[in-house]
Amino acid sequence: MAKRLLRIFGPLILAAILVFAVLAMPVNVGFRHVSAEKEKQAAVSLSPNVLRGKHIKQEALKDGYVPFFGSSEWSRFDPMHPSVLAQKYKRNYRPFLLGARGSQSLTQYFVMQNIQGELRNKKAVFVISPQWFVKDGTRKDAFGFYYSQLQTAEWLTHFRTDAIDRYAANRLLQMPAAQSDHFIYAALQRVADGKQLTNYQRFYLQTRKNMLTQEDQFFSGIDLPSRNLSRVNQQAKQLPTHYSYSALDQLGGRLGREATGDNPFRISDKFYKQGLQKEIKMGSLKGFQKNLSYTKSPEFADFQLCLDQFSRLNTNVLFIIPPINSRWQKYTGLSETMLRQFDQKIHYQLQSQGFNNIVDLSDKGDVPYFMTDTIHLGWRGWLAVDQRVNPFLSKSQSKPHYAMNDKFYSKTWQQLAPDDLTQYEQETK
C-alpha cells in the first residue's frame, strides 16, 4: 500500500520540492534578460505588477531609463507628455513611469527599496500632488492594492534601527496589507520597537525574498499591457519633426482648444461629459471642497520617508508641484489661501533639507490648456514641465547637499498650521 501511494504521490512531492528549490535559490540563478522592447513597453505600462515588482524596473533603470515617481498624472498621454517627447526627439533619457491612481508617498517609498542600486548617485523626477495631503493621508485600500511583500522583505533585510525605519514600520503596521504574512508582520513589530530581528526572522525573510524575486523574474513580464506604448507612438506622430518650443506651444494650444470644447472649466470635453456634467447640472459639486485642507496630514511624514531615501542614496531629484484648474477650484470652493499655505509648507520641508530643484506650477491653474482636467497636467502644462525636466536630465548637475531632519516625522509637523511656520522654524533650529 505504501509503495503504491509513493508511486502515485512521489512525483508530485518531488515536483513540489523542485519548485520550492528553484524559487528559494539565490536570485542570480535562472536570471532572465529583459529585452529592449519589453523595457520600452514596461516604462509606460503603468502596470501594478511592474510597480510591485523588481526585475523589469531594475533592468530598465540600469539601461538608462529614469524613474518618474508620481500617481495618476502619468496616464494623461498627449503629444507633450514626457514619455512622448523623450521618444520623439531621441533624448538621452527615457522616463520610467512609476505610479498610478492611488499611489502616494508611502507606496513610492517601498517601491524604492528594491531599486536602491539604480537610484544611488543618479537622478529622478517626483510629482507631488497636493491631493495626497488630506486629513487621513493615503487610503488603506489604495496602499493595499500596490502593496508588495517583495519590497517589504527587501527593506527588512537591510533596515536600520533609526527613527526613519521605525516610522516606516509603524506606518506599515497601520495598513491591513501588512497582515498578509504573519512572519513579516512580526518582523515589522520588532523594527517598530527598535529591536533587531531574530536569526530565524532573518533566515525567513532572506528565503522569502529569494522566492518572491524568482517569481517576479519569471512572471512580471507576462501579459504586460502594450496599450500605453501604442498611445505614445500615436501621440508622437502629431509632433513636428524637429523640436521647437514655439511650434509645440502652438500645437498644444490647438489640441487644447479642440479637446476642451465650451465646457465651463475649459478641460477635456470627454472627461467633463463622462465625469462631471451630470453632477454640475444637479449642482451637487458646487462648494463641496470649501472645508478641504491640504495643510494637515500624515502624508507630510510619509513624504519625508521618500526624501530620506533620496538623501541616503544621494539621488538628485527634480520635484514638480502641479496646479489645480482655477475654474474648478473656485466652483468647488477650494480655498486659494489654503493652497498657498500648502505650497509654503511643502517648500519649507524640501528646501530646509537641501532639495532645491523644484518646478512649482501651482500658480498656472488659469493658463489656457495647461490642464487636461481638474487636477492633471496636459498640453501646455506638460510642455512647461519639459522646459525644466529636459535640461535637468540631459545636462550635468551639481551634486546635492542634503541636511535631513527627523522633526518632519513628528505629529507636530504633520498637523502644523502654516501660520505657525515661522515660529516653528525658530523653535526647531
C-alpha angles and dihedrals in degrees: 000000000000091000091049092051090047091053090050101042101023095085091047092051091047091049091051091050091050093049091050091047092051093048094045097045120104111288096241088071113085093012113179121213117228113222122229090246092052091051090050090051095046094047092069100024096096084207116171088218091057091047092050094043137070117206102069094041092048095050094045093050090049087054094056105274114140122222113244106193119199142094138253096347090079091068092063097094117183131141092278095051111125093244092051096048093046091052098043096048096038095238118192088246135051122204118240103203113221115184143037139189109330098014111128139163097296092052091047092050091058091042086061094056098083097038098053094121090055092049097047111111090347136110132260141177121224127188114208111205113202088210090071091067100074125136097275099031120214117015113247094224092051092049090048092053091059097033114129125197087197093059092045093049089048091052093047091055092061106024123137125223094239136115092270097057093038088056091047091051093047091048092049091049088060089062120085089218090070089068092064090096119037095204094049089048091053090049091051090054091055092049091049089053092051094250131136119246121258120251090251092051090051091050092047094048093048091049092045091048091051091050094048092045091053091048089051092051092050101042113020094087096047115109091358106179114248099186095099093050088054089051091051091050092049094047092049090060090067093059124095116257094247126041114258122162094207092049091048092047090053091047091049090051093049094047090046093052092048093048100043102051114181103312114141096250098048091232132129107311090215091056092044095051095043100042112019117018097084094047092045091054089050091048092229095132099048109116093350093132097048093111096039117118133190095184101081117050145121084237089084089064093042088052089052088062089062092048092050091049091052089049093050090052096039090235115172106223134193110206122205123201109193124206131240119240102265095215090053092045092055094043094052094042095242104168115250089200090054091050091053089049091052089050091051093049097048091046090054092050090050104039098040087062097045101264098133103152099098129154101199109191095161092117094054098079093111097047109116114256093359093120127048092201139351098302108005131090122242143160106346091017092060089045090055089051090051091056088067103027096054098055092039092056100030098050135052115267131201115260115266121243111207128193107190125201126196091208088089089072093059125109086232091063094042091055099032115134110228090232087067095050097102093050091045091052091053094046095049101044 
